[in-house]
Short mmCIF file of C-alpha atoms in Angstrom, two decimals:
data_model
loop_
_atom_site.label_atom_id
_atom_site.label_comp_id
_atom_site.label_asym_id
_atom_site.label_seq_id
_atom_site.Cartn_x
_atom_site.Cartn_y
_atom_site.Cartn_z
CA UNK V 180 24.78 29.29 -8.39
CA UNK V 181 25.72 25.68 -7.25
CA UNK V 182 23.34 23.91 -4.93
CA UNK V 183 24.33 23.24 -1.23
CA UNK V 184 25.33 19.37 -1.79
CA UNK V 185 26.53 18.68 1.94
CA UNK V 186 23.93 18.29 5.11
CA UNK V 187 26.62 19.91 8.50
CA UNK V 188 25.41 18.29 12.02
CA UNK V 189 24.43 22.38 12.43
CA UNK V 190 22.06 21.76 9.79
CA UNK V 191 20.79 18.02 11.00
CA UNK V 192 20.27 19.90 14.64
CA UNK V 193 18.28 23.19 13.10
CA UNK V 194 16.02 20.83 11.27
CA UNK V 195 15.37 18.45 14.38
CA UNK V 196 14.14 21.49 16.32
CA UNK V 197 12.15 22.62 13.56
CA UNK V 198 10.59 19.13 14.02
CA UNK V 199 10.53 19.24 17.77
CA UNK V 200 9.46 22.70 18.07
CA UNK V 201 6.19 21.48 15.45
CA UNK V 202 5.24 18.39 17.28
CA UNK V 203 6.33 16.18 14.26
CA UNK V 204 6.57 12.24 14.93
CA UNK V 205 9.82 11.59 12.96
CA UNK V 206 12.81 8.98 13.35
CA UNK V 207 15.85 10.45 11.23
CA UNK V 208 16.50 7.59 8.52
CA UNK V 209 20.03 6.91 6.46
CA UNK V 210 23.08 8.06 6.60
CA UNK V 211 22.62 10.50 9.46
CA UNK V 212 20.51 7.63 11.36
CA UNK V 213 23.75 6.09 10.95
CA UNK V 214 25.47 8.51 12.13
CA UNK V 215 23.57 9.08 15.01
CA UNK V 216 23.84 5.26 16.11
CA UNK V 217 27.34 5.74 16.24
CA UNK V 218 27.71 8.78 18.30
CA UNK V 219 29.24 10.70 15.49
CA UNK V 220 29.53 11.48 12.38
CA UNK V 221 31.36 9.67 10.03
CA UNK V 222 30.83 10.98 6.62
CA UNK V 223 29.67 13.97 4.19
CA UNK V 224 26.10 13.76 3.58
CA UNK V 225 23.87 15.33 0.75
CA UNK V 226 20.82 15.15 2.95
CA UNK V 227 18.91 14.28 5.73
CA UNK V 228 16.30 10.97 5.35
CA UNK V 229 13.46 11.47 7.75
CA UNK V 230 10.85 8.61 8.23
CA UNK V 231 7.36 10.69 10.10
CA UNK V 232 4.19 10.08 10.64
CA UNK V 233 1.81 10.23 7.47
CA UNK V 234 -0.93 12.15 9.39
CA UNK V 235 1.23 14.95 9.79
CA UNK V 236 2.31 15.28 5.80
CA UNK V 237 0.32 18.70 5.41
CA UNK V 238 1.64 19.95 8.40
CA UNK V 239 5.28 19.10 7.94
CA UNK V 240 5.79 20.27 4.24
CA UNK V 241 4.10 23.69 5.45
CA UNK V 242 6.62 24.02 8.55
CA UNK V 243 9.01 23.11 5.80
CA UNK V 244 8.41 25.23 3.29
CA UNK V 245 8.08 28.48 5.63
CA UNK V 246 10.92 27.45 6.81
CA UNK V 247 12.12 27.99 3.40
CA UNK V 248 12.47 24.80 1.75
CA UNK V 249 10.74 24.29 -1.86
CA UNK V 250 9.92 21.07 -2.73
CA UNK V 251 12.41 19.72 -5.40
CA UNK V 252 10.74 15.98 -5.83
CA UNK V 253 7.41 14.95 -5.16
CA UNK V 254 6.61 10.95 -5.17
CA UNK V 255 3.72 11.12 -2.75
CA UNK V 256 3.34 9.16 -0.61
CA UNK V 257 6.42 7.48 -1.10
CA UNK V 258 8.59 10.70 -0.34
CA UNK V 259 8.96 13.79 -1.25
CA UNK V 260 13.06 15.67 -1.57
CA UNK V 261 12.74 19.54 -0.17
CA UNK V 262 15.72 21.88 -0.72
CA UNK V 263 16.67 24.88 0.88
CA UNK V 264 19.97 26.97 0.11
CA UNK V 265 20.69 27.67 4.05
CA UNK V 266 20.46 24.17 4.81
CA UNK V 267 20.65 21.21 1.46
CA UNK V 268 18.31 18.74 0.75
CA UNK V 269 15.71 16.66 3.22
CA UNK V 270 14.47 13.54 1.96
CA UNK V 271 11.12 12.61 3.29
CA UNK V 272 9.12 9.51 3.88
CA UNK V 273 5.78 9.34 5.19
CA UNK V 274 5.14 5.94 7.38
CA UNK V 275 1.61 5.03 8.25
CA UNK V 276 2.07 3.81 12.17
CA UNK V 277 -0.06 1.40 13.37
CA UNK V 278 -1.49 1.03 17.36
CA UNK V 279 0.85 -2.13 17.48
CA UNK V 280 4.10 0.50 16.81
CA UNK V 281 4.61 -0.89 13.42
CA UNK V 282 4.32 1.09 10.30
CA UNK V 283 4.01 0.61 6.72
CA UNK V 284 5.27 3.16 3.49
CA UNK V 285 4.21 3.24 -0.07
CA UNK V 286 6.28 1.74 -2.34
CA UNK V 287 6.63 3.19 -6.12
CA UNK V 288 4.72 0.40 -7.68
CA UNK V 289 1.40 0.98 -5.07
CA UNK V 290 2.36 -1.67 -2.89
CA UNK V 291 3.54 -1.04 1.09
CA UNK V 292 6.84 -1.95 2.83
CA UNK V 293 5.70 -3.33 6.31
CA UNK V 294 7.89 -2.93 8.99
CA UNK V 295 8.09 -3.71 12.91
CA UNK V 296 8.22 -1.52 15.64
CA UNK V 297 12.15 -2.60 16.50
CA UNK V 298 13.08 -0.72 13.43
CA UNK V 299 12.37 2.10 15.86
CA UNK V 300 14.52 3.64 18.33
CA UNK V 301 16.60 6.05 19.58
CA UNK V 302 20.46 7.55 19.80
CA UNK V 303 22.78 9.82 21.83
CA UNK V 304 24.00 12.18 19.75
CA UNK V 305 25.65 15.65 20.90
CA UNK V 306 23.76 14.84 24.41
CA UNK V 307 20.64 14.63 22.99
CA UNK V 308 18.33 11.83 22.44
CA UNK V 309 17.01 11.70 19.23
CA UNK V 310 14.43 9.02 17.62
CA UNK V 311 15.91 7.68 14.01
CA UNK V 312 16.14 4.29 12.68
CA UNK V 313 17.59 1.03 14.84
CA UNK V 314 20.39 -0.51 14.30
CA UNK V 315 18.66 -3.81 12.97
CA UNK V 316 15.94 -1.21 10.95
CA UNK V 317 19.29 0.36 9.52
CA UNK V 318 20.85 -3.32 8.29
CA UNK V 319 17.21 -3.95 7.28
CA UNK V 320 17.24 -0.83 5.02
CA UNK V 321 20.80 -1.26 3.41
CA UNK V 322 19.57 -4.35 1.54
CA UNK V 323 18.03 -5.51 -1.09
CA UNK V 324 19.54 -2.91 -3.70
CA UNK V 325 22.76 -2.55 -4.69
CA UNK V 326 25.27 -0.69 -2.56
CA UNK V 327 27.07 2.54 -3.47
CA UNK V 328 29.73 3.31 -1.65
CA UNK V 329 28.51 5.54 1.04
CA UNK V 330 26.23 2.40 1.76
CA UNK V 331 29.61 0.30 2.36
CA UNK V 332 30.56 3.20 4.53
CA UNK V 333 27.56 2.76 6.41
CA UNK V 334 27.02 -0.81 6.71
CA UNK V 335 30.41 -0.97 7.83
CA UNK V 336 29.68 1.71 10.30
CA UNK V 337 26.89 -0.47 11.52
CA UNK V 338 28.90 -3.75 11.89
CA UNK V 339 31.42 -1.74 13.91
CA UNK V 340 28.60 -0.63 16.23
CA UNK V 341 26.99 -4.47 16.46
CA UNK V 342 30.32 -5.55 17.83
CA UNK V 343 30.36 -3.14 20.82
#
């Protein structure tokens, strides 16, 4: 049986109220932050990047995983890739927030990315606000590496948004 490769807005809502409904600090990360940003959604996506708070990593991966996710890569505490056949892959990130509202994540070589607290924010999205990623946190994390094409889609996306 083929994997579910494709992440529906039906699936991006479920798992927000699955986060909701737990009392999970989360900001919804990548393409679907994107998305979000702009109002809509503007491409396929394989999963759903969410950035949470580290304290809750326990707590998460067991709402996850009765939820009926099974944990398909695990890079703690960098991030850990869950999949579920009724709703595709999540991708996520454990931040550790500070008091100041800025957070830091493990990188793969032991190290931390440091961010502020304007990579943090919020969208309108199906008339509901939602926290993900910032617009400038969003540039911010589409560098540095080098882009694929659904990051051109996004970036683009982005730029489009900066000019309204």
């Amino acid at each position: 049986m083929d994997k579910k490769s494709v992440t529906t807005q039906e699936d991006l809502m479920a798992v927000i109220n699955l986060l909701e409904d737990g009392g999970i600090t989360y900001w919804i990360d990548g393409g679907w932050g994107v998305d979000l940003l702009a109002g809509r959604q503007t491409r396929i996506h394989r999963d759903i990047d969410i950035d949470f708070d580290a304290t809750q990593t326990e707590k998460l991966l067991d709402m996850l995983l009765e939820y009926g996710y099974k944990v398909d890569t695990d890079w703690k505490p960098v991030r850990i890739e869950l999949y579920s056949e009724q709703y595709g892959y999540l991708d996520i990130h454990p931040f550790v927030l500070n008091e100041d509202g800025s957070a830091k994540q493990a990188d793969l070589e032991g190290g931390w990315y440091e961010f502020d607290k304007e990579i943090f924010g919020t969208a309108l999205f199906l008339e509901k606000t939602i926290p993900c990623i910032s617009l400038e946190g969003q540039k911010l994390f589409h560098s540095d590496y080098e882009l694929r094409d659904k990051d051109k889609h996004d970036l683009s996306v982005l730029e489009n948004i900066s000019k309204v």
